[in-house]
Structures are given as structure tokens and as C-alpha cells.
PDB file of C-alpha atoms in Angstrom:
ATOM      1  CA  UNK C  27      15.541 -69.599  -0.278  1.00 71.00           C
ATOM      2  CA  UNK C  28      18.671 -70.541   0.708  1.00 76.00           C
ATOM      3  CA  UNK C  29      20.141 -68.821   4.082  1.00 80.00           C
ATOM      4  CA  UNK C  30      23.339 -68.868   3.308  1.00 84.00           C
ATOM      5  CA  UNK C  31      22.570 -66.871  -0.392  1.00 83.00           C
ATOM      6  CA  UNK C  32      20.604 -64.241   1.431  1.00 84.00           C
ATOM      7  CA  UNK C  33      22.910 -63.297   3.918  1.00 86.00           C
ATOM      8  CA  UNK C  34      25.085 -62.623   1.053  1.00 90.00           C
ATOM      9  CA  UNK C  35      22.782 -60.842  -1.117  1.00 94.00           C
ATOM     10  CA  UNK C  36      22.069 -56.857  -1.590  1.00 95.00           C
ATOM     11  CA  UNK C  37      21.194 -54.073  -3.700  1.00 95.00           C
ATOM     12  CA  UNK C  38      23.226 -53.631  -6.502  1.00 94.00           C
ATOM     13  CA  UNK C  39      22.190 -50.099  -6.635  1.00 92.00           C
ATOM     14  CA  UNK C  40      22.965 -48.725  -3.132  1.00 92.00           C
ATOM     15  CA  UNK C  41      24.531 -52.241  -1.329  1.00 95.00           C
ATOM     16  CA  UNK C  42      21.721 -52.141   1.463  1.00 95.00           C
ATOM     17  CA  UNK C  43      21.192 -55.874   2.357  1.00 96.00           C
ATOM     18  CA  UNK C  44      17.479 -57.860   1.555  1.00 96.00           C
ATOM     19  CA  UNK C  45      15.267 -60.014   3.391  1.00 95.00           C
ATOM     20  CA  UNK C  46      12.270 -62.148   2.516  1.00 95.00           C
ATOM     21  CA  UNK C  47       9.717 -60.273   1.848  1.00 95.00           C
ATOM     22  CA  UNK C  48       6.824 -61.205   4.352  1.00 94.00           C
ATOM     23  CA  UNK C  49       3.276 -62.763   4.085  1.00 95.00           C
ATOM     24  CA  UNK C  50       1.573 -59.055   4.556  1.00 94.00           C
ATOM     25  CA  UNK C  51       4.461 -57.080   2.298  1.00 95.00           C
ATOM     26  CA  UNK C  52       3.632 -59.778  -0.136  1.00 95.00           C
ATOM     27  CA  UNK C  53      -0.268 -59.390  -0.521  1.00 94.00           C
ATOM     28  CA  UNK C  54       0.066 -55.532  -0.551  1.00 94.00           C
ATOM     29  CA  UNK C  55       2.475 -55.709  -3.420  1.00 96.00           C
ATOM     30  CA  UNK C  56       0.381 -58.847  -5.490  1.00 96.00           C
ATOM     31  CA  UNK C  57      -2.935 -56.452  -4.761  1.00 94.00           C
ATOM     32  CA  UNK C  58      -1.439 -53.146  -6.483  1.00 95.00           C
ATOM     33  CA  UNK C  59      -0.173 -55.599  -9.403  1.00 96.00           C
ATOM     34  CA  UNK C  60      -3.577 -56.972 -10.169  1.00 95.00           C
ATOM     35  CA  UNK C  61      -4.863 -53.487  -9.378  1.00 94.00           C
ATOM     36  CA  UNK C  62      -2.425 -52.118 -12.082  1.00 93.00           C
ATOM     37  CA  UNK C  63      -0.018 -49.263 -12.135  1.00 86.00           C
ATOM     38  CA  UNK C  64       2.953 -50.723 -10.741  1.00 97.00           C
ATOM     39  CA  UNK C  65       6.219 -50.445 -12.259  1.00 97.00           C
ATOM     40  CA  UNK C  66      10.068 -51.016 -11.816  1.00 97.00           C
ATOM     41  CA  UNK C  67      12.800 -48.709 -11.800  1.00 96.00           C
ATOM     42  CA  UNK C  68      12.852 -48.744 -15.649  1.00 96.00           C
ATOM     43  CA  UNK C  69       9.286 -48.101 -16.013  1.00 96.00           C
ATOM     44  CA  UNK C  70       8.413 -51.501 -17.154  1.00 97.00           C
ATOM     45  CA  UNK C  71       4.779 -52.427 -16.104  1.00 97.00           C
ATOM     46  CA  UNK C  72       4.820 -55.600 -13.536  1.00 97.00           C
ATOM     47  CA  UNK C  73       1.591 -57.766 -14.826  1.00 95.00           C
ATOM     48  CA  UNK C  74       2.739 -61.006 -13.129  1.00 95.00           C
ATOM     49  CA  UNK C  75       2.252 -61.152  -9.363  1.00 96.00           C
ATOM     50  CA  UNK C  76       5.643 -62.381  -7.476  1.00 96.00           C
ATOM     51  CA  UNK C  77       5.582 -66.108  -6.063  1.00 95.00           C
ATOM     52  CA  UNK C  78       8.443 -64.473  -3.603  1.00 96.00           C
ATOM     53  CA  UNK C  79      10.182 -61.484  -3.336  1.00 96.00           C
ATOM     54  CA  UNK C  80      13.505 -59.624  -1.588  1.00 97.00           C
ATOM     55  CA  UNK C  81      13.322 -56.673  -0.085  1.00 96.00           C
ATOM     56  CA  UNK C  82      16.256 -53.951   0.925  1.00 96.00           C
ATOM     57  CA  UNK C  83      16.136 -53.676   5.042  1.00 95.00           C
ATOM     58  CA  UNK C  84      15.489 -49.765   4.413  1.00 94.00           C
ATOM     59  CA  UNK C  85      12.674 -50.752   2.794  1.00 95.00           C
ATOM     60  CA  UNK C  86      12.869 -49.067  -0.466  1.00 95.00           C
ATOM     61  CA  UNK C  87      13.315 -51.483  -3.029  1.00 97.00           C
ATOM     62  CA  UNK C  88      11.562 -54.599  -4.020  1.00 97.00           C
ATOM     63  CA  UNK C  89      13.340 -57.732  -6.536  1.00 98.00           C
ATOM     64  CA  UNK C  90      11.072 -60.511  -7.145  1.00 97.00           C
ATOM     65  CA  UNK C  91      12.532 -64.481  -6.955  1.00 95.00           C
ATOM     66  CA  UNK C  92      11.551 -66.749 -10.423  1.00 94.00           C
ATOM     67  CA  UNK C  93      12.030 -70.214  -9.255  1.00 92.00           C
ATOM     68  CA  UNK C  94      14.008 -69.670  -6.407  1.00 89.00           C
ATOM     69  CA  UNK C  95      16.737 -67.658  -8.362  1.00 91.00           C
ATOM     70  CA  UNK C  96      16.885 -64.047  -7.035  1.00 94.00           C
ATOM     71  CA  UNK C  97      16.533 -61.072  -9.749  1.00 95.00           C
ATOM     72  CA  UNK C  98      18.938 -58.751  -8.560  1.00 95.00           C
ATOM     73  CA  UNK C  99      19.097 -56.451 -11.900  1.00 96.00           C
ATOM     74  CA  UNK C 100      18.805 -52.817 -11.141  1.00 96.00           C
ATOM     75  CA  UNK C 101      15.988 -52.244 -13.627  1.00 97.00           C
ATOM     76  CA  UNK C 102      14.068 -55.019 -12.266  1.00 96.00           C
ATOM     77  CA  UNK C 103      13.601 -53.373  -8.949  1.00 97.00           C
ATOM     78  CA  UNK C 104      10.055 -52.407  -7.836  1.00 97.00           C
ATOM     79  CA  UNK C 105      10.010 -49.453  -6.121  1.00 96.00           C
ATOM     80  CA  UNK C 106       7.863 -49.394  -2.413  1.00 95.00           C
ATOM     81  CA  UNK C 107       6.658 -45.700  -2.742  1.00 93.00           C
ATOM     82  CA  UNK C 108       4.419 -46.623  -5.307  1.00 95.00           C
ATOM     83  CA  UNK C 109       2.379 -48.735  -3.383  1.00 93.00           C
ATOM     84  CA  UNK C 110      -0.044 -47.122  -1.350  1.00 86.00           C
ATOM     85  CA  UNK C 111      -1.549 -49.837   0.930  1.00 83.00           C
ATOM     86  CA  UNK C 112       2.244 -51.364   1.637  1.00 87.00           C
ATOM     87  CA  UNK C 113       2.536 -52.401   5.382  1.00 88.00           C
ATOM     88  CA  UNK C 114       4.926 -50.098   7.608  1.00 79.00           C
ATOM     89  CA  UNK C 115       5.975 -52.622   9.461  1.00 66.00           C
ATOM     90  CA  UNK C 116       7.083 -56.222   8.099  1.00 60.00           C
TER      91      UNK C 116
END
């Protein structure tokens, strides 16, 4: 992704700025995918695993990346307090 895009990126629901997500952040959230059970903010089951993914620096909130585009909708957001096994530290 594009350095200059993700500096400018954030939330849309609380403005908190994202980062790549990294290679360990990444497995824990493809593993409770295929596991099932995860959904976004709206409640929509995620059944694809994410290629790459944003996350908010507070660590809440997770958008995934199609194609290098960034899907910053607010009911696309996975939330990280659903995911047991997610690292504490990126």
C-alpha cells in the first residue's frame, strides 16, 4: 500500500489513524475466519479471509484491503474483541 495513502487514512467512526496490519495480527484474524464466528460491526459474517488489512493504532478496529483499495466503510469494520487468539502486541 501506498505510504503516502496511509498516513492519510483513519477511522471514519472515531478518526483514530491505521496501520498495516502485521504478519501475526494477520494469521490470528484469517484463523478465527476459517474457524467461523467472526463478524463486522453490522453483523455481517466475514467468510473470506483478508489478503491485507488496516488496523486503528488503538487497536480496536479492523478494515480489510480488496486489491490494494482500502475499505474504510463503517459497517465493514471487524471488530478485535471478538477474536480470542489476537496478538497483544503487533
Amino acid at each position: 500500500m501506498d505510504k503516502r495513502l496511509l498516513d492519510i487514512l483513519c477511522c471514519p467512526v472515531n478518526k483514530t489513524p491505521v496501520r498495516l496490519l502485521g504478519r501475526a495480527e494477520m494469521d490470528a484474524l484469517n484463523g478465527a475466519i476459517a474457524a467461523g464466528g467472526v463478524v463486522t460491526t453490522a453483523g455481517s459474517p466475514v467468510r473470506e479471509r483478508l489478503a491485507e488489512g488496516l488496523i486503528t493504532t488503538d487497536r480496536k478496529l479492523i478494515y480489510r484491503v480488496d486489491d490494494g483499495i482500502p475499505v474504510m466503510l463503517p459497517e465493514e469494520g471487524i471488530g478485535t474483541t471478538q477474536l480470542n487468539d489476537f496478538p497483544a502486541n503487533p
